[in-house]
Amino acid sequence: MMTQDERWMARYNEVKAFIEENHRNPSKHRIEEHDMLNWLKANRKVMNAGKLKPERMEKFKELQELMEECKRVNQWK
């Protein structure tokens, strides 16, 4: 049985590995990526409400920086 912190870290590692492998963020158009996208959105909402634990806040900010680097670029520019 995993603790909540262990589950959070497992999902964090899964999302981070996905972004590093694919050089993009999870897509809302691909069903298999919905769990990761929902996890990101839920954590962003908790963070914006100021309720994210400090140790998770640090990790999540690192993840957001990585997401910003891999942001989709408009091909028509």
mmCIF file with all atom_site columns, N, CA and C in Angstrom:
data_model
loop_
_atom_site.group_PDB
_atom_site.id
_atom_site.type_symbol
_atom_site.label_atom_id
_atom_site.label_alt_id
_atom_site.label_comp_id
_atom_site.label_asym_id
_atom_site.label_entity_id
_atom_site.label_seq_id
_atom_site.pdbx_PDB_ins_code
_atom_site.Cartn_x
_atom_site.Cartn_y
_atom_site.Cartn_z
_atom_site.occupancy
_atom_site.B_iso_or_equiv
_atom_site.pdbx_formal_charge
_atom_site.auth_seq_id
_atom_site.auth_comp_id
_atom_site.auth_asym_id
_atom_site.auth_atom_id
_atom_site.pdbx_PDB_model_num
ATOM 1   N N  . MET A 1 1  ? 0.842  -1.189 0.000   1.00 0.00 ? 1  MET A N  1
ATOM 2   C CA . MET A 1 1  ? 0.000  0.000  0.000   1.00 0.00 ? 1  MET A CA 1
ATOM 3   C C  . MET A 1 1  ? 0.886  1.250  0.000   1.00 0.00 ? 1  MET A C  1
ATOM 4   N N  . MET A 1 2  ? 0.634  2.145  -0.963  1.00 0.00 ? 2  MET A N  1
ATOM 5   C CA . MET A 1 2  ? 1.448  3.364  -1.071  1.00 0.00 ? 2  MET A CA 1
ATOM 6   C C  . MET A 1 2  ? 0.821  4.497  -0.264  1.00 0.00 ? 2  MET A C  1
ATOM 7   N N  . THR A 1 3  ? 1.683  5.333  0.316   1.00 0.00 ? 3  THR A N  1
ATOM 8   C CA . THR A 1 3  ? 1.170  6.516  1.005   1.00 0.00 ? 3  THR A CA 1
ATOM 9   C C  . THR A 1 3  ? 0.820  7.563  -0.044  1.00 0.00 ? 3  THR A C  1
ATOM 10  N N  . GLN A 1 4  ? 0.134  8.589  0.379   1.00 0.00 ? 4  GLN A N  1
ATOM 11  C CA . GLN A 1 4  ? -0.250 9.658  -0.539  1.00 0.00 ? 4  GLN A CA 1
ATOM 12  C C  . GLN A 1 4  ? 0.991  10.340 -1.132  1.00 0.00 ? 4  GLN A C  1
ATOM 13  N N  . ASP A 1 5  ? 2.012  10.543 -0.295  1.00 0.00 ? 5  ASP A N  1
ATOM 14  C CA . ASP A 1 5  ? 3.249  11.168 -0.775  1.00 0.00 ? 5  ASP A CA 1
ATOM 15  C C  . ASP A 1 5  ? 3.949  10.299 -1.818  1.00 0.00 ? 5  ASP A C  1
ATOM 16  N N  . GLU A 1 6  ? 3.931  8.990  -1.594  1.00 0.00 ? 6  GLU A N  1
ATOM 17  C CA . GLU A 1 6  ? 4.553  8.073  -2.556  1.00 0.00 ? 6  GLU A CA 1
ATOM 18  C C  . GLU A 1 6  ? 3.794  8.090  -3.885  1.00 0.00 ? 6  GLU A C  1
ATOM 19  N N  . ARG A 1 7  ? 2.468  8.120  -3.812  1.00 0.00 ? 7  ARG A N  1
ATOM 20  C CA . ARG A 1 7  ? 1.659  8.176  -5.039  1.00 0.00 ? 7  ARG A CA 1
ATOM 21  C C  . ARG A 1 7  ? 1.921  9.483  -5.795  1.00 0.00 ? 7  ARG A C  1
ATOM 22  N N  . TRP A 1 8  ? 2.031  10.586 -5.030  1.00 0.00 ? 8  TRP A N  1
ATOM 23  C CA . TRP A 1 8  ? 2.288  11.886 -5.652  1.00 0.00 ? 8  TRP A CA 1
ATOM 24  C C  . TRP A 1 8  ? 3.634  11.868 -6.370  1.00 0.00 ? 8  TRP A C  1
ATOM 25  N N  . MET A 1 9  ? 4.653  11.319 -5.696  1.00 0.00 ? 9  MET A N  1
ATOM 26  C CA . MET A 1 9  ? 5.993  11.255 -6.300  1.00 0.00 ? 9  MET A CA 1
ATOM 27  C C  . MET A 1 9  ? 6.010  10.341 -7.517  1.00 0.00 ? 9  MET A C  1
ATOM 28  N N  . ALA A 1 10 ? 5.266  9.242  -7.467  1.00 0.00 ? 10 ALA A N  1
ATOM 29  C CA . ALA A 1 10 ? 5.211  8.320  -8.604  1.00 0.00 ? 10 ALA A CA 1
ATOM 30  C C  . ALA A 1 10 ? 4.606  9.030  -9.812  1.00 0.00 ? 10 ALA A C  1
ATOM 31  N N  . ARG A 1 11 ? 3.530  9.775  -9.598  1.00 0.00 ? 11 ARG A N  1
ATOM 32  C CA . ARG A 1 11 ? 2.886  10.497 -10.701 1.00 0.00 ? 11 ARG A CA 1
ATOM 33  C C  . ARG A 1 11 ? 3.799  11.621 -11.197 1.00 0.00 ? 11 ARG A C  1
ATOM 34  N N  . TYR A 1 12 ? 4.463  12.302 -10.281 1.00 0.00 ? 12 TYR A N  1
ATOM 35  C CA . TYR A 1 12 ? 5.418  13.358 -10.648 1.00 0.00 ? 12 TYR A CA 1
ATOM 36  C C  . TYR A 1 12 ? 6.507  12.786 -11.554 1.00 0.00 ? 12 TYR A C  1
ATOM 37  N N  . ASN A 1 13 ? 7.077  11.655 -11.145 1.00 0.00 ? 13 ASN A N  1
ATOM 38  C CA . ASN A 1 13 ? 8.146  11.028 -11.934 1.00 0.00 ? 13 ASN A CA 1
ATOM 39  C C  . ASN A 1 13 ? 7.634  10.577 -13.299 1.00 0.00 ? 13 ASN A C  1
ATOM 40  N N  . GLU A 1 14 ? 6.397  10.077 -13.342 1.00 0.00 ? 14 GLU A N  1
ATOM 41  C CA . GLU A 1 14 ? 5.802  9.648  -14.607 1.00 0.00 ? 14 GLU A CA 1
ATOM 42  C C  . GLU A 1 14 ? 5.652  10.828 -15.575 1.00 0.00 ? 14 GLU A C  1
ATOM 43  N N  . VAL A 1 15 ? 5.119  11.942 -15.073 1.00 0.00 ? 15 VAL A N  1
ATOM 44  C CA . VAL A 1 15 ? 4.914  13.128 -15.919 1.00 0.00 ? 15 VAL A CA 1
ATOM 45  C C  . VAL A 1 15 ? 6.255  13.703 -16.371 1.00 0.00 ? 15 VAL A C  1
ATOM 46  N N  . LYS A 1 16 ? 7.211  13.785 -15.458 1.00 0.00 ? 16 LYS A N  1
ATOM 47  C CA . LYS A 1 16 ? 8.533  14.326 -15.786 1.00 0.00 ? 16 LYS A CA 1
ATOM 48  C C  . LYS A 1 16 ? 9.213  13.476 -16.865 1.00 0.00 ? 16 LYS A C  1
ATOM 49  N N  . ALA A 1 17 ? 9.161  12.159 -16.699 1.00 0.00 ? 17 ALA A N  1
ATOM 50  C CA . ALA A 1 17 ? 9.764  11.248 -17.681 1.00 0.00 ? 17 ALA A CA 1
ATOM 51  C C  . ALA A 1 17 ? 9.082  11.401 -19.042 1.00 0.00 ? 17 ALA A C  1
ATOM 52  N N  . PHE A 1 18 ? 7.759  11.541 -19.047 1.00 0.00 ? 18 PHE A N  1
ATOM 53  C CA . PHE A 1 18 ? 7.018  11.710 -20.297 1.00 0.00 ? 18 PHE A CA 1
ATOM 54  C C  . PHE A 1 18 ? 7.480  12.966 -21.033 1.00 0.00 ? 18 PHE A C  1
ATOM 55  N N  . ILE A 1 19 ? 7.592  14.062 -20.315 1.00 0.00 ? 19 ILE A N  1
ATOM 56  C CA . ILE A 1 19 ? 7.986  15.336 -20.940 1.00 0.00 ? 19 ILE A CA 1
ATOM 57  C C  . ILE A 1 19 ? 9.424  15.250 -21.462 1.00 0.00 ? 19 ILE A C  1
ATOM 58  N N  . GLU A 1 20 ? 10.317 14.646 -20.677 1.00 0.00 ? 20 GLU A N  1
ATOM 59  C CA . GLU A 1 20 ? 11.714 14.527 -21.103 1.00 0.00 ? 20 GLU A CA 1
ATOM 60  C C  . GLU A 1 20 ? 11.857 13.609 -22.318 1.00 0.00 ? 20 GLU A C  1
ATOM 61  N N  . GLU A 1 21 ? 11.071 12.535 -22.372 1.00 0.00 ? 21 GLU A N  1
ATOM 62  C CA . GLU A 1 21 ? 11.147 11.597 -23.497 1.00 0.00 ? 21 GLU A CA 1
ATOM 63  C C  . GLU A 1 21 ? 10.566 12.180 -24.782 1.00 0.00 ? 21 GLU A C  1
ATOM 64  N N  . ASN A 1 22 ? 9.394  12.817 -24.642 1.00 0.00 ? 22 ASN A N  1
ATOM 65  C CA . ASN A 1 22 ? 8.658  13.270 -25.825 1.00 0.00 ? 22 ASN A CA 1
ATOM 66  C C  . ASN A 1 22 ? 8.897  14.735 -26.199 1.00 0.00 ? 22 ASN A C  1
ATOM 67  N N  . HIS A 1 23 ? 9.584  15.477 -25.333 1.00 0.00 ? 23 HIS A N  1
ATOM 68  C CA . HIS A 1 23 ? 9.866  16.893 -25.566 1.00 0.00 ? 23 HIS A CA 1
ATOM 69  C C  . HIS A 1 23 ? 8.587  17.678 -25.821 1.00 0.00 ? 23 HIS A C  1
ATOM 70  N N  . ARG A 1 24 ? 7.529  17.284 -25.122 1.00 0.00 ? 24 ARG A N  1
ATOM 71  C CA . ARG A 1 24 ? 6.262  18.012 -25.205 1.00 0.00 ? 24 ARG A CA 1
ATOM 72  C C  . ARG A 1 24 ? 5.459  17.722 -23.943 1.00 0.00 ? 24 ARG A C  1
ATOM 73  N N  . ASN A 1 25 ? 4.431  18.522 -23.724 1.00 0.00 ? 25 ASN A N  1
ATOM 74  C CA . ASN A 1 25 ? 3.555  18.336 -22.577 1.00 0.00 ? 25 ASN A CA 1
ATOM 75  C C  . ASN A 1 25 ? 2.445  17.349 -22.919 1.00 0.00 ? 25 ASN A C  1
ATOM 76  N N  . PRO A 1 26 ? 1.802  16.755 -21.906 1.00 0.00 ? 26 PRO A N  1
ATOM 77  C CA . PRO A 1 26 ? 0.682  15.849 -22.188 1.00 0.00 ? 26 PRO A CA 1
ATOM 78  C C  . PRO A 1 26 ? -0.425 16.569 -22.966 1.00 0.00 ? 26 PRO A C  1
ATOM 79  N N  . SER A 1 27 ? -1.006 15.861 -23.904 1.00 0.00 ? 27 SER A N  1
ATOM 80  C CA . SER A 1 27 ? -2.012 16.452 -24.784 1.00 0.00 ? 27 SER A CA 1
ATOM 81  C C  . SER A 1 27 ? -3.427 16.158 -24.309 1.00 0.00 ? 27 SER A C  1
ATOM 82  N N  . LYS A 1 28 ? -4.310 17.141 -24.469 1.00 0.00 ? 28 LYS A N  1
ATOM 83  C CA . LYS A 1 28 ? -5.717 16.906 -24.129 1.00 0.00 ? 28 LYS A CA 1
ATOM 84  C C  . LYS A 1 28 ? -6.409 16.103 -25.220 1.00 0.00 ? 28 LYS A C  1
ATOM 85  N N  . HIS A 1 29 ? -5.763 15.932 -26.355 1.00 0.00 ? 29 HIS A N  1
ATOM 86  C CA . HIS A 1 29 ? -6.361 15.226 -27.483 1.00 0.00 ? 29 HIS A CA 1
ATOM 87  C C  . HIS A 1 29 ? -6.051 13.737 -27.495 1.00 0.00 ? 29 HIS A C  1
ATOM 88  N N  . ARG A 1 30 ? -5.159 13.289 -26.626 1.00 0.00 ? 30 ARG A N  1
ATOM 89  C CA . ARG A 1 30 ? -4.802 11.868 -26.572 1.00 0.00 ? 30 ARG A CA 1
ATOM 90  C C  . ARG A 1 30 ? -5.302 11.276 -25.262 1.00 0.00 ? 30 ARG A C  1
ATOM 91  N N  . ILE A 1 31 ? -6.207 10.331 -25.380 1.00 0.00 ? 31 ILE A N  1
ATOM 92  C CA . ILE A 1 31 ? -6.858 9.754  -24.206 1.00 0.00 ? 31 ILE A CA 1
ATOM 93  C C  . ILE A 1 31 ? -5.860 9.158  -23.223 1.00 0.00 ? 31 ILE A C  1
ATOM 94  N N  . GLU A 1 32 ? -4.808 8.518  -23.731 1.00 0.00 ? 32 GLU A N  1
ATOM 95  C CA . GLU A 1 32 ? -3.840 7.876  -22.834 1.00 0.00 ? 32 GLU A CA 1
ATOM 96  C C  . GLU A 1 32 ? -3.038 8.892  -22.010 1.00 0.00 ? 32 GLU A C  1
ATOM 97  N N  . GLU A 1 33 ? -3.101 10.166 -22.361 1.00 0.00 ? 33 GLU A N  1
ATOM 98  C CA . GLU A 1 33 ? -2.353 11.206 -21.631 1.00 0.00 ? 33 GLU A CA 1
ATOM 99  C C  . GLU A 1 33 ? -3.253 12.001 -20.687 1.00 0.00 ? 33 GLU A C  1
ATOM 100 N N  . HIS A 1 34 ? -4.549 11.698 -20.663 1.00 0.00 ? 34 HIS A N  1
ATOM 101 C CA . HIS A 1 34 ? -5.495 12.468 -19.847 1.00 0.00 ? 34 HIS A CA 1
ATOM 102 C C  . HIS A 1 34 ? -5.178 12.412 -18.355 1.00 0.00 ? 34 HIS A C  1
ATOM 103 N N  . ASP A 1 35 ? -4.756 11.238 -17.857 1.00 0.00 ? 35 ASP A N  1
ATOM 104 C CA . ASP A 1 35 ? -4.460 11.121 -16.425 1.00 0.00 ? 35 ASP A CA 1
ATOM 105 C C  . ASP A 1 35 ? -3.347 12.080 -16.014 1.00 0.00 ? 35 ASP A C  1
ATOM 106 N N  . MET A 1 36 ? -2.314 12.168 -16.848 1.00 0.00 ? 36 MET A N  1
ATOM 107 C CA . MET A 1 36 ? -1.200 13.077 -16.538 1.00 0.00 ? 36 MET A CA 1
ATOM 108 C C  . MET A 1 36 ? -1.663 14.529 -16.595 1.00 0.00 ? 36 MET A C  1
ATOM 109 N N  . LEU A 1 37 ? -2.448 14.851 -17.610 1.00 0.00 ? 37 LEU A N  1
ATOM 110 C CA . LEU A 1 37 ? -2.937 16.219 -17.769 1.00 0.00 ? 37 LEU A CA 1
ATOM 111 C C  . LEU A 1 37 ? -3.834 16.607 -16.594 1.00 0.00 ? 37 LEU A C  1
ATOM 112 N N  . ASN A 1 38 ? -4.720 15.698 -16.181 1.00 0.00 ? 38 ASN A N  1
ATOM 113 C CA . ASN A 1 38 ? -5.602 15.978 -15.046 1.00 0.00 ? 38 ASN A CA 1
ATOM 114 C C  . ASN A 1 38 ? -4.807 16.150 -13.758 1.00 0.00 ? 38 ASN A C  1
ATOM 115 N N  . TRP A 1 39 ? -3.742 15.346 -13.583 1.00 0.00 ? 39 TRP A N  1
ATOM 116 C CA . TRP A 1 39 ? -2.894 15.473 -12.399 1.00 0.00 ? 39 TRP A CA 1
ATOM 117 C C  . TRP A 1 39 ? -2.230 16.855 -12.378 1.00 0.00 ? 39 TRP A C  1
ATOM 118 N N  . LEU A 1 40 ? -1.741 17.288 -13.543 1.00 0.00 ? 40 LEU A N  1
ATOM 119 C CA . LEU A 1 40 ? -1.102 18.612 -13.633 1.00 0.00 ? 40 LEU A CA 1
ATOM 120 C C  . LEU A 1 40 ? -2.099 19.716 -13.304 1.00 0.00 ? 40 LEU A C  1
ATOM 121 N N  . LYS A 1 41 ? -3.287 19.631 -13.880 1.00 0.00 ? 41 LYS A N  1
ATOM 122 C CA . LYS A 1 41 ? -4.296 20.667 -13.654 1.00 0.00 ? 41 LYS A CA 1
ATOM 123 C C  . LYS A 1 41 ? -4.729 20.709 -12.190 1.00 0.00 ? 41 LYS A C  1
ATOM 124 N N  . ALA A 1 42 ? -4.909 19.542 -11.577 1.00 0.00 ? 42 ALA A N  1
ATOM 125 C CA . ALA A 1 42 ? -5.330 19.478 -10.173 1.00 0.00 ? 42 ALA A CA 1
ATOM 126 C C  . ALA A 1 42 ? -4.260 20.086 -9.264  1.00 0.00 ? 42 ALA A C  1
ATOM 127 N N  . ASN A 1 43 ? -2.997 19.765 -9.531  1.00 0.00 ? 43 ASN A N  1
ATOM 128 C CA . ASN A 1 43 ? -1.915 20.304 -8.697  1.00 0.00 ? 43 ASN A CA 1
ATOM 129 C C  . ASN A 1 43 ? -1.736 21.801 -8.905  1.00 0.00 ? 43 ASN A C  1
ATOM 130 N N  . ARG A 1 44 ? -1.936 22.259 -10.135 1.00 0.00 ? 44 ARG A N  1
ATOM 131 C CA . ARG A 1 44 ? -1.846 23.699 -10.398 1.00 0.00 ? 44 ARG A CA 1
ATOM 132 C C  . ARG A 1 44 ? -2.932 24.444 -9.622  1.00 0.00 ? 44 ARG A C  1
ATOM 133 N N  . LYS A 1 45 ? -4.127 23.851 -9.581  1.00 0.00 ? 45 LYS A N  1
ATOM 134 C CA . LYS A 1 45 ? -5.247 24.459 -8.864  1.00 0.00 ? 45 LYS A CA 1
ATOM 135 C C  . LYS A 1 45 ? -4.961 24.526 -7.358  1.00 0.00 ? 45 LYS A C  1
ATOM 136 N N  . VAL A 1 46 ? -4.420 23.432 -6.800  1.00 0.00 ? 46 VAL A N  1
ATOM 137 C CA . VAL A 1 46 ? -4.081 23.393 -5.372  1.00 0.00 ? 46 VAL A CA 1
ATOM 138 C C  . VAL A 1 46 ? -2.974 24.403 -5.069  1.00 0.00 ? 46 VAL A C  1
ATOM 139 N N  . MET A 1 47 ? -1.984 24.497 -5.969  1.00 0.00 ? 47 MET A N  1
ATOM 140 C CA . MET A 1 47 ? -0.882 25.438 -5.775  1.00 0.00 ? 47 MET A CA 1
ATOM 141 C C  . MET A 1 47 ? -1.392 26.881 -5.791  1.00 0.00 ? 47 MET A C  1
ATOM 142 N N  . ASN A 1 48 ? -2.258 27.199 -6.756  1.00 0.00 ? 48 ASN A N  1
ATOM 143 C CA . ASN A 1 48 ? -2.790 28.555 -6.852  1.00 0.00 ? 48 ASN A CA 1
ATOM 144 C C  . ASN A 1 48 ? -3.648 28.925 -5.648  1.00 0.00 ? 48 ASN A C  1
ATOM 145 N N  . ALA A 1 49 ? -4.246 27.912 -5.015  1.00 0.00 ? 49 ALA A N  1
ATOM 146 C CA . ALA A 1 49 ? -5.043 28.149 -3.813  1.00 0.00 ? 49 ALA A CA 1
ATOM 147 C C  . ALA A 1 49 ? -4.151 28.269 -2.576  1.00 0.00 ? 49 ALA A C  1
ATOM 148 N N  . GLY A 1 50 ? -2.848 27.997 -2.748  1.00 0.00 ? 50 GLY A N  1
ATOM 149 C CA . GLY A 1 50 ? -1.896 28.106 -1.640  1.00 0.00 ? 50 GLY A CA 1
ATOM 150 C C  . GLY A 1 50 ? -1.938 26.929 -0.692  1.00 0.00 ? 50 GLY A C  1
ATOM 151 N N  . LYS A 1 51 ? -2.426 25.779 -1.158  1.00 0.00 ? 51 LYS A N  1
ATOM 152 C CA . LYS A 1 51 ? -2.575 24.619 -0.276  1.00 0.00 ? 51 LYS A CA 1
ATOM 153 C C  . LYS A 1 51 ? -1.612 23.483 -0.596  1.00 0.00 ? 51 LYS A C  1
ATOM 154 N N  . LEU A 1 52 ? -0.681 23.708 -1.516  1.00 0.00 ? 52 LEU A N  1
ATOM 155 C CA . LEU A 1 52 ? 0.276  22.660 -1.875  1.00 0.00 ? 52 LEU A CA 1
ATOM 156 C C  . LEU A 1 52 ? 1.389  22.625 -0.828  1.00 0.00 ? 52 LEU A C  1
ATOM 157 N N  . LYS A 1 53 ? 1.762  21.415 -0.395  1.00 0.00 ? 53 LYS A N  1
ATOM 158 C CA . LYS A 1 53 ? 2.819  21.264 0.611   1.00 0.00 ? 53 LYS A CA 1
ATOM 159 C C  . LYS A 1 53 ? 4.116  21.871 0.079   1.00 0.00 ? 53 LYS A C  1
ATOM 160 N N  . PRO A 1 54 ? 4.922  22.503 0.964   1.00 0.00 ? 54 PRO A N  1
ATOM 161 C CA . PRO A 1 54 ? 6.159  23.178 0.516   1.00 0.00 ? 54 PRO A CA 1
ATOM 162 C C  . PRO A 1 54 ? 7.111  22.272 -0.269  1.00 0.00 ? 54 PRO A C  1
ATOM 163 N N  . GLU A 1 55 ? 7.276  21.012 0.161   1.00 0.00 ? 55 GLU A N  1
ATOM 164 C CA . GLU A 1 55 ? 8.197  20.121 -0.549  1.00 0.00 ? 55 GLU A CA 1
ATOM 165 C C  . GLU A 1 55 ? 7.643  19.768 -1.936  1.00 0.00 ? 55 GLU A C  1
ATOM 166 N N  . ARG A 1 56 ? 6.328  19.675 -2.060  1.00 0.00 ? 56 ARG A N  1
ATOM 167 C CA . ARG A 1 56 ? 5.718  19.416 -3.358  1.00 0.00 ? 56 ARG A CA 1
ATOM 168 C C  . ARG A 1 56 ? 5.768  20.669 -4.233  1.00 0.00 ? 56 ARG A C  1
ATOM 169 N N  . MET A 1 57 ? 5.629  21.824 -3.613  1.00 0.00 ? 57 MET A N  1
ATOM 170 C CA . MET A 1 57 ? 5.660  23.096 -4.341  1.00 0.00 ? 57 MET A CA 1
ATOM 171 C C  . MET A 1 57 ? 6.973  23.233 -5.101  1.00 0.00 ? 57 MET A C  1
ATOM 172 N N  . GLU A 1 58 ? 8.066  22.901 -4.435  1.00 0.00 ? 58 GLU A N  1
ATOM 173 C CA . GLU A 1 58 ? 9.394  22.985 -5.051  1.00 0.00 ? 58 GLU A CA 1
ATOM 174 C C  . GLU A 1 58 ? 9.484  22.088 -6.289  1.00 0.00 ? 58 GLU A C  1
ATOM 175 N N  . LYS A 1 59 ? 9.055  20.831 -6.127  1.00 0.00 ? 59 LYS A N  1
ATOM 176 C CA . LYS A 1 59 ? 9.094  19.868 -7.232  1.00 0.00 ? 59 LYS A CA 1
ATOM 177 C C  . LYS A 1 59 ? 8.173  20.314 -8.370  1.00 0.00 ? 59 LYS A C  1
ATOM 178 N N  . PHE A 1 60 ? 6.987  20.784 -8.020  1.00 0.00 ? 60 PHE A N  1
ATOM 179 C CA . PHE A 1 60 ? 6.018  21.161 -9.043  1.00 0.00 ? 60 PHE A CA 1
ATOM 180 C C  . PHE A 1 60 ? 6.508  22.372 -9.840  1.00 0.00 ? 60 PHE A C  1
ATOM 181 N N  . LYS A 1 61 ? 7.187  23.305 -9.170  1.00 0.00 ? 61 LYS A N  1
ATOM 182 C CA . LYS A 1 61 ? 7.742  24.466 -9.888  1.00 0.00 ? 61 LYS A CA 1
ATOM 183 C C  . LYS A 1 61 ? 8.818  24.033 -10.871 1.00 0.00 ? 61 LYS A C  1
ATOM 184 N N  . GLU A 1 62 ? 9.639  23.044 -10.484 1.00 0.00 ? 62 GLU A N  1
ATOM 185 C CA . GLU A 1 62 ? 10.648 22.497 -11.404 1.00 0.00 ? 62 GLU A CA 1
ATOM 186 C C  . GLU A 1 62 ? 9.961  21.905 -12.631 1.00 0.00 ? 62 GLU A C  1
ATOM 187 N N  . LEU A 1 63 ? 8.868  21.183 -12.388 1.00 0.00 ? 63 LEU A N  1
ATOM 188 C CA . LEU A 1 63 ? 8.109  20.556 -13.470 1.00 0.00 ? 63 LEU A CA 1
ATOM 189 C C  . LEU A 1 63 ? 7.518  21.625 -14.390 1.00 0.00 ? 63 LEU A C  1
ATOM 190 N N  . GLN A 1 64 ? 7.026  22.711 -13.815 1.00 0.00 ? 64 GLN A N  1
ATOM 191 C CA . GLN A 1 64 ? 6.458  23.790 -14.626 1.00 0.00 ? 64 GLN A CA 1
ATOM 192 C C  . GLN A 1 64 ? 7.529  24.449 -15.496 1.00 0.00 ? 64 GLN A C  1
ATOM 193 N N  . GLU A 1 65 ? 8.737  24.584 -14.966 1.00 0.00 ? 65 GLU A N  1
ATOM 194 C CA . GLU A 1 65 ? 9.837  25.145 -15.763 1.00 0.00 ? 65 GLU A CA 1
ATOM 195 C C  . GLU A 1 65 ? 10.152 24.235 -16.945 1.00 0.00 ? 65 GLU A C  1
ATOM 196 N N  . LEU A 1 66 ? 10.163 22.927 -16.690 1.00 0.00 ? 66 LEU A N  1
ATOM 197 C CA . LEU A 1 66 ? 10.400 21.956 -17.756 1.00 0.00 ? 66 LEU A CA 1
ATOM 198 C C  . LEU A 1 66 ? 9.283  22.031 -18.797 1.00 0.00 ? 66 LEU A C  1
ATOM 199 N N  . MET A 1 67 ? 8.048  22.183 -18.339 1.00 0.00 ? 67 MET A N  1
ATOM 200 C CA . MET A 1 67 ? 6.903  22.292 -19.254 1.00 0.00 ? 67 MET A CA 1
ATOM 201 C C  . MET A 1 67 ? 7.017  23.549 -20.112 1.00 0.00 ? 67 MET A C  1
ATOM 202 N N  . GLU A 1 68 ? 7.490  24.614 -19.511 1.00 0.00 ? 68 GLU A N  1
ATOM 203 C CA . GLU A 1 68 ? 7.636  25.880 -20.244 1.00 0.00 ? 68 GLU A CA 1
ATOM 204 C C  . GLU A 1 68 ? 8.668  25.732 -21.357 1.00 0.00 ? 68 GLU A C  1
ATOM 205 N N  . GLU A 1 69 ? 9.748  24.997 -21.097 1.00 0.00 ? 69 GLU A N  1
ATOM 206 C CA . GLU A 1 69 ? 10.775 24.761 -22.116 1.00 0.00 ? 69 GLU A CA 1
ATOM 207 C C  . GLU A 1 69 ? 10.227 23.941 -23.284 1.00 0.00 ? 69 GLU A C  1
ATOM 208 N N  . CYS A 1 70 ? 9.297  23.041 -22.987 1.00 0.00 ? 70 CYS A N  1
ATOM 209 C CA . CYS A 1 70 ? 8.767  22.123 -24.002 1.00 0.00 ? 70 CYS A CA 1
ATOM 210 C C  . CYS A 1 70 ? 7.420  22.583 -24.546 1.00 0.00 ? 70 CYS A C  1
ATOM 211 N N  . LYS A 1 71 ? 7.122  23.836 -24.359 1.00 0.00 ? 71 LYS A N  1
ATOM 212 C CA . LYS A 1 71 ? 5.845  24.362 -24.808 1.00 0.00 ? 71 LYS A CA 1
ATOM 213 C C  . LYS A 1 71 ? 5.735  24.272 -26.329 1.00 0.00 ? 71 LYS A C  1
ATOM 214 N N  . ARG A 1 72 ? 4.540  23.993 -26.804 1.00 0.00 ? 72 ARG A N  1
ATOM 215 C CA . ARG A 1 72 ? 4.318  23.872 -28.236 1.00 0.00 ? 72 ARG A CA 1
ATOM 216 C C  . ARG A 1 72 ? 4.572  25.220 -28.918 1.00 0.00 ? 72 ARG A C  1
ATOM 217 N N  . VAL A 1 73 ? 5.234  25.168 -30.047 1.00 0.00 ? 73 VAL A N  1
ATOM 218 C CA . VAL A 1 73 ? 5.540  26.373 -30.807 1.00 0.00 ? 73 VAL A CA 1
ATOM 219 C C  . VAL A 1 73 ? 4.614  26.422 -32.019 1.00 0.00 ? 73 VAL A C  1
ATOM 220 N N  . ASN A 1 74 ? 4.063  27.574 -32.301 1.00 0.00 ? 74 ASN A N  1
ATOM 221 C CA . ASN A 1 74 ? 3.179  27.735 -33.453 1.00 0.00 ? 74 ASN A CA 1
ATOM 222 C C  . ASN A 1 74 ? 3.999  27.575 -34.722 1.00 0.00 ? 74 ASN A C  1
ATOM 223 N N  . GLN A 1 75 ? 3.642  26.608 -35.528 1.00 0.00 ? 75 GLN A N  1
ATOM 224 C CA . GLN A 1 75 ? 4.419  26.312 -36.737 1.00 0.00 ? 75 GLN A CA 1
ATOM 225 C C  . GLN A 1 75 ? 4.254  27.364 -37.823 1.00 0.00 ? 75 GLN A C  1
ATOM 226 N N  . TRP A 1 76 ? 3.262  28.223 -37.701 1.00 0.00 ? 76 TRP A N  1
ATOM 227 C CA . TRP A 1 76 ? 2.987  29.204 -38.758 1.00 0.00 ? 76 TRP A CA 1
ATOM 228 C C  . TRP A 1 76 ? 3.687  30.529 -38.526 1.00 0.00 ? 76 TRP A C  1
ATOM 229 N N  . LYS A 1 77 ? 4.410  30.681 -37.445 1.00 0.00 ? 77 LYS A N  1
ATOM 230 C CA . LYS A 1 77 ? 5.116  31.945 -37.180 1.00 0.00 ? 77 LYS A CA 1
ATOM 231 C C  . LYS A 1 77 ? 6.417  32.007 -37.921 1.00 0.00 ? 77 LYS A C  1
#
